Coordinates of C-alpha atoms in Angstrom, one line a residue:
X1 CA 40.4 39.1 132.4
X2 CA 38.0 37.1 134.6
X3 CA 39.6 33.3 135.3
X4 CA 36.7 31.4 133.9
X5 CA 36.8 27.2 134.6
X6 CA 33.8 26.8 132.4
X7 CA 34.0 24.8 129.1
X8 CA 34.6 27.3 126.3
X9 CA 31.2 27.7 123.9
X10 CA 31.0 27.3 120.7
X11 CA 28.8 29.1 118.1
X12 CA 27.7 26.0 116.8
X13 CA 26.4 25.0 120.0
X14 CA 25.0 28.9 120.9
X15 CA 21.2 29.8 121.4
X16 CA 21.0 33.6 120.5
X17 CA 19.0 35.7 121.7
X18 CA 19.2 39.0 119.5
X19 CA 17.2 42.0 120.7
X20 CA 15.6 44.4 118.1
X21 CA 15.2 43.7 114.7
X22 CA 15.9 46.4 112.7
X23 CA 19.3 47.1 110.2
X24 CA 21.6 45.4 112.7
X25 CA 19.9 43.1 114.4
X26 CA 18.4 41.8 111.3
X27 CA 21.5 41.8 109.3
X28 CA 23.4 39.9 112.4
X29 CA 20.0 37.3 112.8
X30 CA 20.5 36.3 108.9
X31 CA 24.3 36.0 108.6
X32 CA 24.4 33.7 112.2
X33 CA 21.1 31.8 111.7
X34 CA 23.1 29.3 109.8
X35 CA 25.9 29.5 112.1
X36 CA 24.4 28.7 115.8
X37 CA 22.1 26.0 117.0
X38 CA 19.3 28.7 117.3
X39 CA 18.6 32.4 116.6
X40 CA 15.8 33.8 118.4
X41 CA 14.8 37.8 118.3
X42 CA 12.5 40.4 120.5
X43 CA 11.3 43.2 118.8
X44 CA 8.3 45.3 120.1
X45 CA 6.9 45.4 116.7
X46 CA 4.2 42.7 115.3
X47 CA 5.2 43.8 111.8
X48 CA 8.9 43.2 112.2
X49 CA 8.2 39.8 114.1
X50 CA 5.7 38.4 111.2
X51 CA 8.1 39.6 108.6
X52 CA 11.4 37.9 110.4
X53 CA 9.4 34.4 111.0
X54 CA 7.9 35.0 107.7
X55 CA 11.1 35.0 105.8
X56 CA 13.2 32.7 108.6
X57 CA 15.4 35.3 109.6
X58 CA 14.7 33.8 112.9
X59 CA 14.1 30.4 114.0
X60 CA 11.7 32.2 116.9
X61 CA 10.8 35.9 117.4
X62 CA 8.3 37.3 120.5
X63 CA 7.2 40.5 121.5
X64 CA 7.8 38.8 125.1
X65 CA 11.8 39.8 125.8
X66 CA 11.1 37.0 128.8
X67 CA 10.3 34.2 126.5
X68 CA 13.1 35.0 124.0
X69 CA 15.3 35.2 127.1
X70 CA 14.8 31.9 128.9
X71 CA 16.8 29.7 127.5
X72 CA 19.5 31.3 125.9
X73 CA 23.5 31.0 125.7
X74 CA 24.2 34.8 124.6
X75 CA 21.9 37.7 124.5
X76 CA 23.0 40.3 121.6
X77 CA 21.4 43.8 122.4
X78 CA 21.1 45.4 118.9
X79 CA 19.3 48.5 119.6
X80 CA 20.3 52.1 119.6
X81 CA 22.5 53.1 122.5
X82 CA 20.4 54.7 124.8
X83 CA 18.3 51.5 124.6
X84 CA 21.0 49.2 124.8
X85 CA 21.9 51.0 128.3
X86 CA 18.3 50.4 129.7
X87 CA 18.2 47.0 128.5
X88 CA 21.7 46.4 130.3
X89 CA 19.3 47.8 133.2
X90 CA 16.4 45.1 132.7
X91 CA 18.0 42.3 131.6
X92 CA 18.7 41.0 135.6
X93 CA 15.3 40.9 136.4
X94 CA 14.2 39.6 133.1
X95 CA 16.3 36.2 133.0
X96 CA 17.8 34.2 135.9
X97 CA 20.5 31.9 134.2
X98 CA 23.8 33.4 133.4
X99 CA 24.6 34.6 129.9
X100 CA 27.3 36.5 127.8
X101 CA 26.0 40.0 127.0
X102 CA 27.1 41.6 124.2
X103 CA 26.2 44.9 122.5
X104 CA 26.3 46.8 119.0
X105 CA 26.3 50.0 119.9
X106 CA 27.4 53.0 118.0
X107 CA 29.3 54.5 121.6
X108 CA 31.4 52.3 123.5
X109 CA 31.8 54.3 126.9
X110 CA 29.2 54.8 128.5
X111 CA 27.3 51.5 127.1
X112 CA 30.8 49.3 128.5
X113 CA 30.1 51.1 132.3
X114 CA 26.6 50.0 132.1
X115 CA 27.7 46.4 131.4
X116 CA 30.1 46.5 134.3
X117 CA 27.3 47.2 136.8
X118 CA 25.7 43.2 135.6
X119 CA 25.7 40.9 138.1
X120 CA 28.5 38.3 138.1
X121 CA 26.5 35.6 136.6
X122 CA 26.6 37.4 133.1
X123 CA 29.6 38.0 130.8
X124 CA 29.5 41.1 129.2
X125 CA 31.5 42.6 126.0
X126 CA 31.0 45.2 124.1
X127 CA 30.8 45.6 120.3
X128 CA 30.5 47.9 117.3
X129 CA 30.2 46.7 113.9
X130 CA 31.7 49.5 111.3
X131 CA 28.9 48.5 109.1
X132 CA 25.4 50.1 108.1
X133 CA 23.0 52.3 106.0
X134 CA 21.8 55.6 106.0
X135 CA 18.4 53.7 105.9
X136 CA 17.1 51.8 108.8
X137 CA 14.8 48.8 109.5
X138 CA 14.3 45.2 108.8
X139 CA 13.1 45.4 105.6
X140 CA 16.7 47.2 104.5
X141 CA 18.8 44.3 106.3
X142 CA 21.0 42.0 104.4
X143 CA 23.3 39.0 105.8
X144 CA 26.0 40.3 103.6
X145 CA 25.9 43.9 105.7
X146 CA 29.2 42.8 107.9
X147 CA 30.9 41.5 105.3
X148 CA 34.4 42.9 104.8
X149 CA 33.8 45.6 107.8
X150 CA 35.5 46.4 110.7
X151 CA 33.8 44.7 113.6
X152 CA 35.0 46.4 117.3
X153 CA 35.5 44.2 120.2
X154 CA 35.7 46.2 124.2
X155 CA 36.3 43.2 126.3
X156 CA 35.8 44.5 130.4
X157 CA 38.5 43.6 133.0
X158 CA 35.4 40.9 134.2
X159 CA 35.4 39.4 130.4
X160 CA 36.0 35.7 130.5
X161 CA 38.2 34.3 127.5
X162 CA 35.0 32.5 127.5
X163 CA 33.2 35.5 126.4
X164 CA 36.0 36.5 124.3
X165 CA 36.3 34.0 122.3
X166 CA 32.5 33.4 121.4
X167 CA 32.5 37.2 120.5
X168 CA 35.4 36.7 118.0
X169 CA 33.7 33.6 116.2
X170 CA 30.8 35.9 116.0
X171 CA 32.5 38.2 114.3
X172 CA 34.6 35.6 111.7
X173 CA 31.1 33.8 111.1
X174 CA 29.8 37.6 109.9
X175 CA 32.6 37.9 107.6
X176 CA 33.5 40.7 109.8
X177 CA 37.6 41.8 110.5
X178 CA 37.7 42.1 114.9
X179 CA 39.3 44.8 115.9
X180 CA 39.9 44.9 119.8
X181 CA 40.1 47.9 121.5
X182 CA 39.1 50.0 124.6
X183 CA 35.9 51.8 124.7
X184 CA 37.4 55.1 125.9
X185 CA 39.6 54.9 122.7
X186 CA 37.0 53.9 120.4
X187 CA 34.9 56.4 121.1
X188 CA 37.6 59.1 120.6
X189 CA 38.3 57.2 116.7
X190 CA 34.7 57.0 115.9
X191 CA 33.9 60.7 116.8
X192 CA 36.6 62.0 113.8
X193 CA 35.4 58.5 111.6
X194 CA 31.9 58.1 112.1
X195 CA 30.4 60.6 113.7
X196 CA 31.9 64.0 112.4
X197 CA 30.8 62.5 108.1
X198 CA 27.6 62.4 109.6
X199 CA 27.8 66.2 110.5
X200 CA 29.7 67.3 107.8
X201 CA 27.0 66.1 105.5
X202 CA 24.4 67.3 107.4
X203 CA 26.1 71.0 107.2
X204 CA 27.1 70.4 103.8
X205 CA 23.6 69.8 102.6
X206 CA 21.9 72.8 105.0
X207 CA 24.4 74.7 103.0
X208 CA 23.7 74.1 99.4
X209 CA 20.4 76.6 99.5
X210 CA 18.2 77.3 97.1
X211 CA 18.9 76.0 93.3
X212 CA 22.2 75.0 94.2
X213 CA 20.8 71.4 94.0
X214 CA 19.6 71.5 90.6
X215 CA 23.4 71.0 89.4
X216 CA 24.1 68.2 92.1
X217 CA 26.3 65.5 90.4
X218 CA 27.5 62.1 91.9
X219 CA 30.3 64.1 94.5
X220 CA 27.4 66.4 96.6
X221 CA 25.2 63.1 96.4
X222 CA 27.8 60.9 97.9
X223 CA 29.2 63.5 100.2
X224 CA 25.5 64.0 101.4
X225 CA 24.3 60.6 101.7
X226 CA 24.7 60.7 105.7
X227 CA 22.6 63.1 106.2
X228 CA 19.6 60.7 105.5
X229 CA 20.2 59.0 108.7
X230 CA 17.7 58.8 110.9
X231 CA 18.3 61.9 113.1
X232 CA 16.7 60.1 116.2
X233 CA 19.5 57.7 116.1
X234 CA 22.1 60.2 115.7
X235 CA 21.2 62.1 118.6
X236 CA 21.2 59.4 120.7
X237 CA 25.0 58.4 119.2
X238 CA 26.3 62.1 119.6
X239 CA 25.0 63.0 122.5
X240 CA 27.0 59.9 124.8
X241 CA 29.9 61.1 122.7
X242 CA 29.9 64.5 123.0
X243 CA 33.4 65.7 124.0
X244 CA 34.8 63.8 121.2
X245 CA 33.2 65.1 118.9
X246 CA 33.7 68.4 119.9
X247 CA 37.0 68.2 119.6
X248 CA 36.9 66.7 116.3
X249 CA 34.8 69.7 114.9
X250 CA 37.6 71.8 116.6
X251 CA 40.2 70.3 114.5
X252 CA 37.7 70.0 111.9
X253 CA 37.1 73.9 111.5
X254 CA 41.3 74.5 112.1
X255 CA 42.0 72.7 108.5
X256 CA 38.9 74.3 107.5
X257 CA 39.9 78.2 108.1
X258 CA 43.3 76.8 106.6
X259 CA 41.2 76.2 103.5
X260 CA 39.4 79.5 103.3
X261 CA 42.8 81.7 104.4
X262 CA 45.0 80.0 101.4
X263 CA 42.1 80.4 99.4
X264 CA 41.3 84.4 100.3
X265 CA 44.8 84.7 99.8
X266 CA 44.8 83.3 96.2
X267 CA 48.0 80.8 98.0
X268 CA 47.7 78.3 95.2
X269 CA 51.1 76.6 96.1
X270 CA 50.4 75.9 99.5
X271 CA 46.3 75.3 98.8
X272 CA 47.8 72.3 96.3
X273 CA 50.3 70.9 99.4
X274 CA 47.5 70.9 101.5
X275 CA 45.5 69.2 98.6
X276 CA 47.7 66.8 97.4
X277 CA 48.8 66.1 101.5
X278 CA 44.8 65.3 101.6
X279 CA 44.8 62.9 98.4
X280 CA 48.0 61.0 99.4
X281 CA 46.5 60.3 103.0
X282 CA 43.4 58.8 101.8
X283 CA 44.6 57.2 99.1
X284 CA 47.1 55.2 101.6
X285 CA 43.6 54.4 103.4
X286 CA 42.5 52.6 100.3
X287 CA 45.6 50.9 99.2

């Protein structure tokens, strides 16, 4: 951890800078506004920027990242990763005063070595939420999004308690739970957590062909719902976590070809161990 001699900042006292406004950054803008002594945003979108200072989701918003960035505390890049990594790349010849950086990205990794390249006057952390919608954009966002979720925190060697400390109040303010943890580790949890549903539900609908779907109840719907994510973003996520989630389909497709063998073999006793092993693990999940 960096030794930092400057006076800790609180969120009360914080100007925000939060940069796009879609899902996350919107969600983020309206559960801090209230928080902080100013929330400004940058989107490239006129729309989204009349409809955040139309409904004061933001007490400024600029298609200008420069003018959002002037004056600001702590800049909060809420974009989609590979994004967030170019921004990481701009962001030293867009603002001169020193700043905490923090990110929400999906992939820890490769986003946490593009923070450690900053120049010392910034304080970078990283940061997932465990929060979201298969549906994306402002006009979906919601200050109650990171309520009760689990809100990842990938502090460098080079971040300050300083930086530490404003990212956890963050967090709290959110009505988020923090969760600290490395960003090589992360993205090893989030492959089999996050990343895999979303596959599995993309196969899972590919696979119910023709009028299979005419008989869809609430299980295939729920099971599914993943797949509606916007497959832009998921590229982006799944392709800086690739190794990880290739060895999560691996394991995936071992208990799967379990499945099908004790199934082809008509192994009812061992297909309700594996079953009821299955229902007792995720039940312990949810209490």
């Amino acid at each position: 951890m960096k030794t930092d001699h400057t006076p800790p900042l609180f969120l009360t006292d914080a100007r925000i800078a939060i940069l796009g406004l879609g899902l996350m950054g919107g969600s983020l803008a309206m559960a801090l506004k209230s928080h902080c002594r100013s929330c400004y945003a940058y989107d490239p979108d006129p729309d989204m920027i009349a409809l955040a200072l139309g409904r004061k989701i933001v007490d400024h918003a600029s298609e200008n990242p420069v003018e959002i960035l002037a004056d600001v505390d702590i800049v909060i890049l809420a974009a989609p990763v590979l994004a967030i990594i170019d921004w990481i790349e701009r962001i030293p010849d867009l603002m001169s005063k020193s700043a905490i950086i923090m990110d929400l990205g999906s992939t820890k990794e490769q986003i946490c070595r593009a923070l450690e390249t900053l120049p010392p006057r910034f304080d970078p952390i990283g940061g997932h939420p465990m929060a979201g919608k298969e549906k994306s954009g402002l006009e979906h966002a919601e200050d109650s999004l990171y309520r009760g979720a689990t809100f990842a925190l990938s502090p460098l060697p080079r971040t300050s308690s300083r930086a530490r400390a404003l990212a956890l109040e963050i967090v709290q303010a959110v009505g988020a739970i923090e969760f600290w943890i490395d960003p090589v580790l992360h993205d090893r949890y989030v492959a089999a957590t996050s990343h895999m549903p979303y596959l599995i539900s993309s196969a899972l609908t590919l696979a119910a062909t023709g009028d299979a779907t005419a008989l869809s109840g609430p299980g295939f719907l729920s099971s599914t719902r993943l797949a509606a994510s916007s497959p832009s973003l998921m590229i982006e996520i799944l392709s800086t976590n690739q190794a990880n989630i290739l060895g999560s389909i691996a394991r995936f497709r071992t208990q799967l070809d379990l499945l099908e063998d004790l199934l082809r073999e008509n192994n009812t006793d061992d297909l309700k161990a594996m079953l009821n092993s299955s229902a007792a693990h995720i039940n312990s999940l949810h209490g």
